[in-house]
mmCIF file of C-alpha atoms in Angstrom:
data_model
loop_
_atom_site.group_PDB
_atom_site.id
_atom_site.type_symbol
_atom_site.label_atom_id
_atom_site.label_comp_id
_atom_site.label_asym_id
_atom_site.label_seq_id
_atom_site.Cartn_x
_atom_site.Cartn_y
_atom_site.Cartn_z
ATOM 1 C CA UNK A 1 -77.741 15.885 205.774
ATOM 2 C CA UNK A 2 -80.501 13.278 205.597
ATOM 3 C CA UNK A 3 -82.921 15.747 206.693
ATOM 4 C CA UNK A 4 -81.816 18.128 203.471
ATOM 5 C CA UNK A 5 -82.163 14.956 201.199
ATOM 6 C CA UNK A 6 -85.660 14.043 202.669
ATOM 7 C CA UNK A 7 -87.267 17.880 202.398
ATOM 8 C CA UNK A 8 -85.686 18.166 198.538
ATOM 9 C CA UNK A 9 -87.309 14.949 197.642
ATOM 10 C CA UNK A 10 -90.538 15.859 199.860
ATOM 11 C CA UNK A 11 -90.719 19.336 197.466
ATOM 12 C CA UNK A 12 -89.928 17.432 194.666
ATOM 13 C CA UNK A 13 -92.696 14.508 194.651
ATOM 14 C CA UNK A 14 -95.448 16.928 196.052
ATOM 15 C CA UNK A 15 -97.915 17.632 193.144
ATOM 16 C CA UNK A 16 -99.112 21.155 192.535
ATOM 17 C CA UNK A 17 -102.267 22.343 193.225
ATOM 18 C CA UNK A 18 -104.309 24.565 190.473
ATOM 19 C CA UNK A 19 -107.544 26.164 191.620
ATOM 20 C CA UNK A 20 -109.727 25.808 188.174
ATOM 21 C CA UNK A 21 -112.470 28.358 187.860
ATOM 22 C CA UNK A 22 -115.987 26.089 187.683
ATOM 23 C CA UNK A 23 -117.070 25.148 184.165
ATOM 24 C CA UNK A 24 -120.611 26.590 184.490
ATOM 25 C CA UNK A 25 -119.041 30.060 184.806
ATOM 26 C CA UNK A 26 -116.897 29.756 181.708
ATOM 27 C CA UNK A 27 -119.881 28.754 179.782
ATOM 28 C CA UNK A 28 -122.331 31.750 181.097
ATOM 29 C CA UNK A 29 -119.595 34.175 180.119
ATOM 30 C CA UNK A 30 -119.803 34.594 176.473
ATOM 31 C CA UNK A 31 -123.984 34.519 176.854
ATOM 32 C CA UNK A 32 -124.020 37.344 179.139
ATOM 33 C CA UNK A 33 -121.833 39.134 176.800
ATOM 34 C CA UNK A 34 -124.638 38.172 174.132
ATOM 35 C CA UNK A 35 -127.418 39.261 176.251
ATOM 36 C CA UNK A 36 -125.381 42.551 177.225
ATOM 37 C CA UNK A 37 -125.399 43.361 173.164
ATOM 38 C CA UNK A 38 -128.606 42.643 172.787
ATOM 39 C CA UNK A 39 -130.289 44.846 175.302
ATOM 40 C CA UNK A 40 -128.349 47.564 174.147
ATOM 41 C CA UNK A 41 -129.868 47.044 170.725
ATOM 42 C CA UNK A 42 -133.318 46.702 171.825
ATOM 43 C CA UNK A 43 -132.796 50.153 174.207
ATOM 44 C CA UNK A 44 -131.013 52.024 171.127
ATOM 45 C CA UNK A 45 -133.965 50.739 169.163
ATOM 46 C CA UNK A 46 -136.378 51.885 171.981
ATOM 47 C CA UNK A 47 -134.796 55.343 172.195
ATOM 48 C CA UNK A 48 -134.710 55.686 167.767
ATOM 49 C CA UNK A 49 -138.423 54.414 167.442
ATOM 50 C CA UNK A 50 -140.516 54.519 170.475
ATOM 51 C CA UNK A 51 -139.098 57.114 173.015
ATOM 52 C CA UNK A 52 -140.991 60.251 172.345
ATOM 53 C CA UNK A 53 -139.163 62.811 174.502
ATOM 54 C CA UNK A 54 -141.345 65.093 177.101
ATOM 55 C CA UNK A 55 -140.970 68.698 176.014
ATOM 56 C CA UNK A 56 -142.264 72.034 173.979
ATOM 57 C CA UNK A 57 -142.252 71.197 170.198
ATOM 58 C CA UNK A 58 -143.167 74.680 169.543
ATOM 59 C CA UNK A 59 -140.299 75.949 171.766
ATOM 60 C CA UNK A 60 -138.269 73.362 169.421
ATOM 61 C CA UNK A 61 -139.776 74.741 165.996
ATOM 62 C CA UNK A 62 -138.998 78.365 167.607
ATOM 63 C CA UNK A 63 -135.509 77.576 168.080
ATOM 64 C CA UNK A 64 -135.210 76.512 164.372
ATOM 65 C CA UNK A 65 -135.777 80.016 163.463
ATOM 66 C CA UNK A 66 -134.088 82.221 166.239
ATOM 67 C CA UNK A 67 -130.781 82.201 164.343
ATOM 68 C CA UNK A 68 -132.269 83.387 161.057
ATOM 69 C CA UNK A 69 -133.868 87.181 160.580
ATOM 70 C CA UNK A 70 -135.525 86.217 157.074
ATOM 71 C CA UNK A 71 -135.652 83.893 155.090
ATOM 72 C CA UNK A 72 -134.822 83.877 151.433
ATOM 73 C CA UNK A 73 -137.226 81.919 149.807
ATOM 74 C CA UNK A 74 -138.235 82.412 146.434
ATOM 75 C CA UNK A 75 -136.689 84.656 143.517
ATOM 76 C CA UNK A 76 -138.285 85.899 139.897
ATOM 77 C CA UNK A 77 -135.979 86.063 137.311
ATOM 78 C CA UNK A 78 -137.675 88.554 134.118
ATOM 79 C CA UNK A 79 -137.362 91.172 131.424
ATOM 80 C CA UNK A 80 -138.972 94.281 131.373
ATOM 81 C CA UNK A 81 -139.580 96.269 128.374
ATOM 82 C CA UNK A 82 -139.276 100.271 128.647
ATOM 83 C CA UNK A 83 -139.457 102.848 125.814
ATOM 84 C CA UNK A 84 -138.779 106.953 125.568
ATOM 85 C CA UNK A 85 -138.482 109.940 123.516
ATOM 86 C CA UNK A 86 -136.601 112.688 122.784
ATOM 87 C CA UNK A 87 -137.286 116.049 121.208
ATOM 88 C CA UNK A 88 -135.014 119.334 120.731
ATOM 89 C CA UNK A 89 -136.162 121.809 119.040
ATOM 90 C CA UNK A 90 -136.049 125.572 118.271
ATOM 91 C CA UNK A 91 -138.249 128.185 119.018
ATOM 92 C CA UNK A 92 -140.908 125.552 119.586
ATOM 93 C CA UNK A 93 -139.903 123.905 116.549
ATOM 94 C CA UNK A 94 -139.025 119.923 117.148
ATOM 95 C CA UNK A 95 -136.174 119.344 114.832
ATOM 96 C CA UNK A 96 -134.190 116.917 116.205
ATOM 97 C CA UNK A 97 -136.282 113.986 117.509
ATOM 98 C CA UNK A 98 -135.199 110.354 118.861
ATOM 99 C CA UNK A 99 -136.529 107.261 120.697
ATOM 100 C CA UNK A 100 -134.976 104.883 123.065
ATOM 101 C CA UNK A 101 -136.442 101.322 123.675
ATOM 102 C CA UNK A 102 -134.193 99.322 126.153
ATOM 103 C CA UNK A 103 -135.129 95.509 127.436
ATOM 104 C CA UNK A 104 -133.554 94.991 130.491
ATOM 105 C CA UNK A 105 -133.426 91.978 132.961
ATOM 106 C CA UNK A 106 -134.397 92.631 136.666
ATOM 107 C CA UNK A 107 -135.246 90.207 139.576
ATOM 108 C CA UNK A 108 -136.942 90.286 142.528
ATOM 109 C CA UNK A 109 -136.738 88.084 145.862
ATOM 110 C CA UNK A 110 -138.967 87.177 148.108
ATOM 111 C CA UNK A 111 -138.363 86.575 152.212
ATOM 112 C CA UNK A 112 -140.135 85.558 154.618
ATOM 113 C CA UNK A 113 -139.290 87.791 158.264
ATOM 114 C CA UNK A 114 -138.904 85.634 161.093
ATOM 115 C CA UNK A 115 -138.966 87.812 163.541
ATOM 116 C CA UNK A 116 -142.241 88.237 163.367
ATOM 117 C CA UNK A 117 -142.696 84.303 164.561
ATOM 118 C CA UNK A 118 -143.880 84.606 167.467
ATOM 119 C CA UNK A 119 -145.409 81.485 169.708
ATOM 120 C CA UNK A 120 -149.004 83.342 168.623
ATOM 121 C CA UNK A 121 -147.852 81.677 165.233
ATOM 122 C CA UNK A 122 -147.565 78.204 166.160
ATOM 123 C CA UNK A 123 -149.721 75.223 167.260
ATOM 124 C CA UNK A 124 -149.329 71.945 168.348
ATOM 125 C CA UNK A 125 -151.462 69.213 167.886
ATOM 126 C CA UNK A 126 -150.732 66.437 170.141
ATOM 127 C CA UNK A 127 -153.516 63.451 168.742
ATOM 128 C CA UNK A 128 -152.172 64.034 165.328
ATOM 129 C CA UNK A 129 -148.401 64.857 165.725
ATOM 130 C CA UNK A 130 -149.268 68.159 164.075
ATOM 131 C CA UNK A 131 -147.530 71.492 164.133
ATOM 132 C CA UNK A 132 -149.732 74.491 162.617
ATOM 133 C CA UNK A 133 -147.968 77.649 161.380
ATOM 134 C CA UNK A 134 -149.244 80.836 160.158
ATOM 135 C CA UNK A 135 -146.769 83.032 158.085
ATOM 136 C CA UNK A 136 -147.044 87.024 157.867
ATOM 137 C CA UNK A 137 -146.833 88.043 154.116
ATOM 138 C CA UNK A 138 -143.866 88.005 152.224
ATOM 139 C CA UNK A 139 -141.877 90.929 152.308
ATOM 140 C CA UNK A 140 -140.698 91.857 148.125
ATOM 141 C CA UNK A 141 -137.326 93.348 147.592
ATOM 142 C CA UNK A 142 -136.593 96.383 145.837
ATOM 143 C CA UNK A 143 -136.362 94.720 142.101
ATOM 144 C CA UNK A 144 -132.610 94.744 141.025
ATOM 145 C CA UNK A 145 -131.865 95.900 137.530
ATOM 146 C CA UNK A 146 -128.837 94.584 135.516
ATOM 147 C CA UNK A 147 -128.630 97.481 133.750
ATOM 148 C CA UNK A 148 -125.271 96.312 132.205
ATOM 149 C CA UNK A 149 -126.604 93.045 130.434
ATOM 150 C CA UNK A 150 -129.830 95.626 129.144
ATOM 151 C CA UNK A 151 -129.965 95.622 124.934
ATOM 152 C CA UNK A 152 -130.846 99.010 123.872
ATOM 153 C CA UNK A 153 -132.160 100.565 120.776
ATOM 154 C CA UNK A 154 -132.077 103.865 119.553
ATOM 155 C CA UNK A 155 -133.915 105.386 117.055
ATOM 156 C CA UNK A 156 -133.358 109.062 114.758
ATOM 157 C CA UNK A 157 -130.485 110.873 112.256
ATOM 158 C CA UNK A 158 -128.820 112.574 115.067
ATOM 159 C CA UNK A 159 -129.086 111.823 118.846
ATOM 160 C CA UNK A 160 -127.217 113.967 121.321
ATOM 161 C CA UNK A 161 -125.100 112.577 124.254
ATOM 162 C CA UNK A 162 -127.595 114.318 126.683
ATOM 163 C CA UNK A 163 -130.866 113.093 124.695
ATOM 164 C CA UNK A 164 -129.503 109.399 125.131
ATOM 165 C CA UNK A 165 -128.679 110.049 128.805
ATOM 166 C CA UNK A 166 -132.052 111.189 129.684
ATOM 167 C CA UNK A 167 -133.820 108.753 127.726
ATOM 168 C CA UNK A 168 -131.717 105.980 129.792
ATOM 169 C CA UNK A 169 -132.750 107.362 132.600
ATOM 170 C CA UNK A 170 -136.416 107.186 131.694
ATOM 171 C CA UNK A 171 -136.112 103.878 130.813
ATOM 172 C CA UNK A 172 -134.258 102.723 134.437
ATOM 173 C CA UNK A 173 -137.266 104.393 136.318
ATOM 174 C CA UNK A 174 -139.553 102.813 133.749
ATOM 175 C CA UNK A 175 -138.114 99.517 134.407
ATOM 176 C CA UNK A 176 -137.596 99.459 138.102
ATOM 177 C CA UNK A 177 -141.725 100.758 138.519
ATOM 178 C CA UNK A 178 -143.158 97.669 135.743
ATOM 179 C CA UNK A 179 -141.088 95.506 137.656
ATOM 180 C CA UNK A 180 -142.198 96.106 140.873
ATOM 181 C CA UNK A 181 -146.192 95.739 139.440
ATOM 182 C CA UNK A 182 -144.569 92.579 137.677
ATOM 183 C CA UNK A 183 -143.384 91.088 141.267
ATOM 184 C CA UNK A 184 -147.082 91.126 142.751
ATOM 185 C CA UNK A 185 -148.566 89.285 139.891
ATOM 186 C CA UNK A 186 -151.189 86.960 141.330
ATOM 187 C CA UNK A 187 -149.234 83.552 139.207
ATOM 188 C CA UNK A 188 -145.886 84.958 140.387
ATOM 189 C CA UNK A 189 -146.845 85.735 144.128
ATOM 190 C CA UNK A 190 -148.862 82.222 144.076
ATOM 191 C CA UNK A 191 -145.212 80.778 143.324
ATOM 192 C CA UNK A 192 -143.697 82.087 145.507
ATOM 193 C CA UNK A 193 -145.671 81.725 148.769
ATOM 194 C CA UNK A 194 -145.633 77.884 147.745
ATOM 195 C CA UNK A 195 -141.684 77.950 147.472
ATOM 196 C CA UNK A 196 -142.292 79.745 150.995
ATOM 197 C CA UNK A 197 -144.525 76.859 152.371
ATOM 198 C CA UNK A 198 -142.142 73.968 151.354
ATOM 199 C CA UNK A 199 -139.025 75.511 152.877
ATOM 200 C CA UNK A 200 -140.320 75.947 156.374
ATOM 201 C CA UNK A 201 -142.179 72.892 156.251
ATOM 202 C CA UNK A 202 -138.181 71.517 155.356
ATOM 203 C CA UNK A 203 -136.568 73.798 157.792
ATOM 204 C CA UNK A 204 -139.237 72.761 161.050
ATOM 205 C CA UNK A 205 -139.376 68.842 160.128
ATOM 206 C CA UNK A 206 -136.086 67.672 160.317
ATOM 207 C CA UNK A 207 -135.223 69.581 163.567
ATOM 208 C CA UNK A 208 -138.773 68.207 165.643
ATOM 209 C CA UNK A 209 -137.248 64.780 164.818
ATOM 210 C CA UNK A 210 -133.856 65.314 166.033
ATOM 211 C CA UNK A 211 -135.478 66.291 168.937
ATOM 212 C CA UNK A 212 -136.994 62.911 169.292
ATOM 213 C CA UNK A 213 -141.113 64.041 167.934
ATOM 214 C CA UNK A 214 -140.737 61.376 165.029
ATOM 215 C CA UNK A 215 -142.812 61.737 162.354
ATOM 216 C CA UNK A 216 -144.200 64.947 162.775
ATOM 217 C CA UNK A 217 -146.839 66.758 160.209
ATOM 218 C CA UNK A 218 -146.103 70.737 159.530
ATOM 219 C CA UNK A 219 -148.988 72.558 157.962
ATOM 220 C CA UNK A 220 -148.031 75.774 156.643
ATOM 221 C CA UNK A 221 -150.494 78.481 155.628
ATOM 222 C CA UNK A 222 -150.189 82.710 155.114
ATOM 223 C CA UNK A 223 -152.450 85.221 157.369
ATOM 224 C CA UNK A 224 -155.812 85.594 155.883
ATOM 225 C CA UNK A 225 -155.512 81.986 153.900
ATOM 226 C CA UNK A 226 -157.372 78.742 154.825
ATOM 227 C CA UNK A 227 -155.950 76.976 157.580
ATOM 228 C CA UNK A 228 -155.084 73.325 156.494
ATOM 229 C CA UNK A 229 -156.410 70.310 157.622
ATOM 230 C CA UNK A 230 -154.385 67.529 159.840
#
């Protein structure tokens, strides 16, 4: 019984022991978090800024296109003018004469076909950051007529169904053929193979930096033009 009394007091008095973790380490832990936060800022800023990435920039500029066939780049918006006659007559007499002037609105587009880009079409400039392409000419659609929005007027004191059929009809082929000369005008094509520039200079910039080439220069000319200087 004494020997009970003597262990219970024994547990009792003893004082507990707690193993405290040194102070120097509790300090050091919130700096390494600190420095652990700041190196991954200064890589991330590294990687954004600095890294340039080892690979083909022309392969990348390449791959920018290969989903596309053409590329829509430029559309002319205009009115042509066309006029005709009409004359029925008997035995070689004209009796019943008419005209037709119609002014109807057409428009044309312009693409460029990427199929034709090729790696022949591309250089890479690697002092200057500078990618060099050369486009083929721009291929002009057949000019679309909106033959329903067209304001027509006819002309004489009695015009058959059939006279104003085949006068419209004139005037559609007349139409469709000055719009076509209209679509190669030198102003119009000049327009349009600068709309052409611009969008693959947009469409080839923004993808070499993704692909970690920074700030690279695209200089876009046409076969047969002046190429640019970097």
């Amino acid at each position: 019984m004494a020997n009970d009394v003597k262990n219970d007091l024994t547990s009792r008095t003893e004082p507990t022991i707690h193993k405290d973790r040194p102070l120097a380490r509790v300090q050091a832990l919130p700096w390494l978090i600190v420095i652990v936060l700041l190196a991954a800022v200064a890589w991330l800023g590294w990687r954004a800024f600095l890294y340039k990435e080892e690979g083909d920039p022309v392969g990348s500029a390449m791959l920018a296109f290969q989903k596309q066939n053409s590329l829509n780049v430029f559309s002319s918006r205009f009115e042509v003018v066309a006029e005709s006659t009409n004359a029925q007559g008997v035995l070689g007499i004209d009796i019943l004469k008419s005209r037709q002037a119609a002014i109807i609105p057409a428009m044309v587009e312009y693409r460029l076909d990427l199929s034709q880009m090729d790696r022949d079409r591309f250089a890479w400039n690697d002092a200057s950051d500078t990618l060099d392409v050369t486009l083929p000419p721009l291929r002009i659609s057949r000019p679309n007529l909106d033959e329903a929005a067209a304001k027509t007027y006819t002309q004489g004191s009695f015009v058959t169904g059939g006279a104003a059929q085949a006068m419209a009809k004139n005037n559609s082929q007349q139409a469709e053929r000055k719009a076509a000369e209209f679509a190669k005008n030198p102003e119009v094509l000049r327009l349009a193979r600068q709309a052409a520039k611009e969008a693959v200079r947009q469409n080839l910039a923004i993808p070499l930096q993704v692909a970690g080439y920074g700030d690279v220069k695209v200089n876009v000319h046409f076969d047969g033009e002046k190429k640019p200087s970097d």
